[in-house]
mmCIF file of C-alpha atoms in Angstrom:
data_model
loop_
_atom_site.group_PDB
_atom_site.id
_atom_site.type_symbol
_atom_site.label_atom_id
_atom_site.label_comp_id
_atom_site.label_asym_id
_atom_site.label_seq_id
_atom_site.Cartn_x
_atom_site.Cartn_y
_atom_site.Cartn_z
ATOM 1 C CA MET N 7 18.866 -14.653 -5.046
ATOM 2 C CA ASP N 8 18.802 -12.105 -7.850
ATOM 3 C CA GLY N 9 17.562 -9.428 -5.458
ATOM 4 C CA ILE N 10 20.443 -10.047 -3.083
ATOM 5 C CA ILE N 11 22.964 -9.847 -5.915
ATOM 6 C CA PHE N 12 21.373 -6.627 -7.168
ATOM 7 C CA GLY N 13 21.456 -5.263 -3.619
ATOM 8 C CA PHE N 14 25.196 -5.855 -3.329
ATOM 9 C CA PHE N 15 25.862 -4.202 -6.687
ATOM 10 C CA ALA N 16 23.590 -1.263 -5.835
ATOM 11 C CA LEU N 17 25.259 -0.829 -2.436
ATOM 12 C CA SER N 18 28.698 -0.852 -4.048
ATOM 13 C CA GLY N 19 27.540 1.798 -6.532
ATOM 14 C CA VAL N 20 26.235 4.013 -3.737
ATOM 15 C CA LEU N 21 29.476 3.625 -1.795
ATOM 16 C CA PHE N 22 31.518 4.555 -4.874
ATOM 17 C CA LEU N 23 29.362 7.642 -5.455
ATOM 18 C CA CYS N 24 29.833 8.694 -1.826
ATOM 19 C CA MET N 25 33.583 8.207 -2.227
ATOM 20 C CA VAL N 26 33.591 10.466 -5.288
ATOM 21 C CA TYR N 27 31.576 13.093 -3.395
ATOM 22 C CA ASN N 28 34.135 13.091 -0.581
ATOM 23 C CA PHE N 29 37.012 13.415 -3.061
ATOM 24 C CA ILE N 30 35.256 16.386 -4.667
ATOM 25 C CA SER N 31 34.670 17.915 -1.219
ATOM 26 C CA ILE N 32 38.426 17.876 -0.561
ATOM 27 C CA ARG N 33 38.936 20.395 -3.387
ATOM 28 C CA ARG N 34 36.291 22.820 -2.073
ATOM 29 C CA PRO N 35 37.614 25.680 0.009
ATOM 30 C CA GLY N 36 36.069 26.346 3.387
ATOM 31 C CA MET N 37 34.670 22.887 4.039
ATOM 32 C CA TYR N 38 34.222 22.144 7.733
ATOM 33 C CA PRO N 39 35.549 18.597 7.980
ATOM 34 C CA PRO N 40 39.341 18.644 7.794
ATOM 35 C CA LYS N 41 40.868 17.276 4.634
ATOM 36 C CA ASN N 42 42.497 14.336 6.398
ATOM 37 C CA LEU N 43 39.080 13.285 7.730
ATOM 38 C CA LEU N 44 37.581 13.510 4.228
ATOM 39 C CA LYS N 45 40.447 11.440 2.800
ATOM 40 C CA ARG N 46 39.989 8.778 5.484
ATOM 41 C CA ARG N 47 36.228 8.741 4.911
ATOM 42 C CA ALA N 48 36.709 8.401 1.141
ATOM 43 C CA SER N 49 39.166 5.525 1.550
ATOM 44 C CA ILE N 50 36.792 3.676 3.890
ATOM 45 C CA LEU N 51 33.885 4.160 1.490
ATOM 46 C CA GLY N 52 36.011 3.025 -1.452
ATOM 47 C CA SER N 53 37.192 -0.109 0.304
ATOM 48 C CA GLY N 54 33.620 -0.892 1.336
ATOM 49 C CA GLY N 55 32.544 -0.451 -2.273
ATOM 50 C CA VAL N 56 35.216 -2.842 -3.494
ATOM 51 C CA ILE N 57 34.316 -5.444 -0.861
ATOM 52 C CA THR N 58 30.592 -5.323 -1.623
ATOM 53 C CA PHE N 59 31.302 -5.429 -5.358
ATOM 54 C CA LEU N 60 33.452 -8.537 -4.902
ATOM 55 C CA ILE N 61 30.798 -10.222 -2.749
ATOM 56 C CA GLY N 62 28.157 -9.441 -5.373
ATOM 57 C CA PHE N 63 30.431 -10.709 -8.130
ATOM 58 C CA LEU N 64 31.106 -13.955 -6.249
ATOM 59 C CA PHE N 65 27.368 -14.488 -5.692
ATOM 60 C CA TRP N 66 26.747 -13.751 -9.386
ATOM 61 C CA ILE N 67 29.347 -16.342 -10.417
ATOM 62 C CA ALA N 68 27.928 -18.919 -7.978
ATOM 63 C CA ALA N 69 24.312 -18.429 -9.110
#
Protein backbone atom coordinates (compact mmCIF):
# COMPACT_ATOMS: atom_id res chain seq x y z
CA MET A 1 0.00 0.00 0.00
CA ASP A 2 2.92 2.32 0.69
CA GLY A 3 4.06 2.04 -2.92
CA ILE A 4 0.66 3.07 -4.21
CA ILE A 5 0.57 6.07 -1.87
CA PHE A 6 4.08 7.07 -2.94
CA GLY A 7 3.03 6.67 -6.58
CA PHE A 8 0.13 9.09 -6.15
CA PHE A 9 2.34 11.65 -4.42
CA ALA A 10 5.08 11.26 -7.05
CA LEU A 11 2.55 11.61 -9.88
CA SER A 12 1.12 14.76 -8.31
CA GLY A 13 4.64 16.19 -8.02
CA VAL A 14 5.36 15.47 -11.68
CA LEU A 15 2.08 17.05 -12.73
CA PHE A 16 2.84 20.17 -10.68
CA LEU A 17 6.30 20.44 -12.25
CA CYS A 18 4.79 20.14 -15.73
CA MET A 19 2.29 22.85 -14.82
CA VAL A 20 5.12 25.16 -13.74
CA TYR A 21 6.99 24.43 -16.99
CA ASN A 22 3.93 25.41 -19.02
CA PHE A 23 3.50 28.62 -17.02
CA ILE A 24 7.15 29.48 -17.66
CA SER A 25 6.68 28.70 -21.37
CA ILE A 26 3.91 31.31 -21.57
CA ARG A 27 6.45 34.05 -20.80
CA ARG A 28 8.90 32.93 -23.51
CA PRO A 29 8.65 34.81 -26.78
CA GLY A 30 8.34 32.85 -29.99
CA MET A 31 6.92 29.65 -28.54
CA TYR A 32 4.93 27.63 -31.07
CA PRO A 33 1.90 26.60 -29.03
CA PRO A 34 -0.42 29.57 -28.60
CA LYS A 35 -0.61 31.05 -25.15
CA ASN A 36 -4.25 30.06 -24.65
CA LEU A 37 -3.31 26.43 -25.35
CA LEU A 38 -0.46 26.61 -22.82
CA LYS A 39 -2.79 28.14 -20.22
CA ARG A 40 -5.38 25.40 -20.78
CA ARG A 41 -2.69 22.72 -20.61
CA ALA A 42 -1.30 24.19 -17.37
CA SER A 43 -4.75 24.32 -15.77
CA ILE A 44 -5.46 20.70 -16.70
CA LEU A 45 -2.10 19.58 -15.32
CA GLY A 46 -2.66 21.57 -12.13
CA SER A 47 -6.11 20.14 -11.54
CA GLY A 48 -4.77 16.63 -12.18
CA GLY A 49 -2.02 17.30 -9.66
CA VAL A 50 -4.51 18.42 -7.04
CA ILE A 51 -6.75 15.40 -7.64
CA THR A 52 -3.89 12.90 -7.40
CA PHE A 53 -2.54 14.66 -4.31
CA LEU A 54 -5.95 14.42 -2.63
CA ILE A 55 -6.29 10.73 -3.54
CA GLY A 56 -2.82 10.05 -2.14
CA PHE A 57 -3.64 12.02 1.00
CA LEU A 58 -6.89 10.10 1.51
CA PHE A 59 -5.07 6.77 1.09
CA TRP A 60 -2.39 7.97 3.53
CA ILE A 61 -5.04 8.87 6.12
CA ALA A 62 -6.84 5.53 5.62
CA ALA A 63 -3.66 3.44 5.93
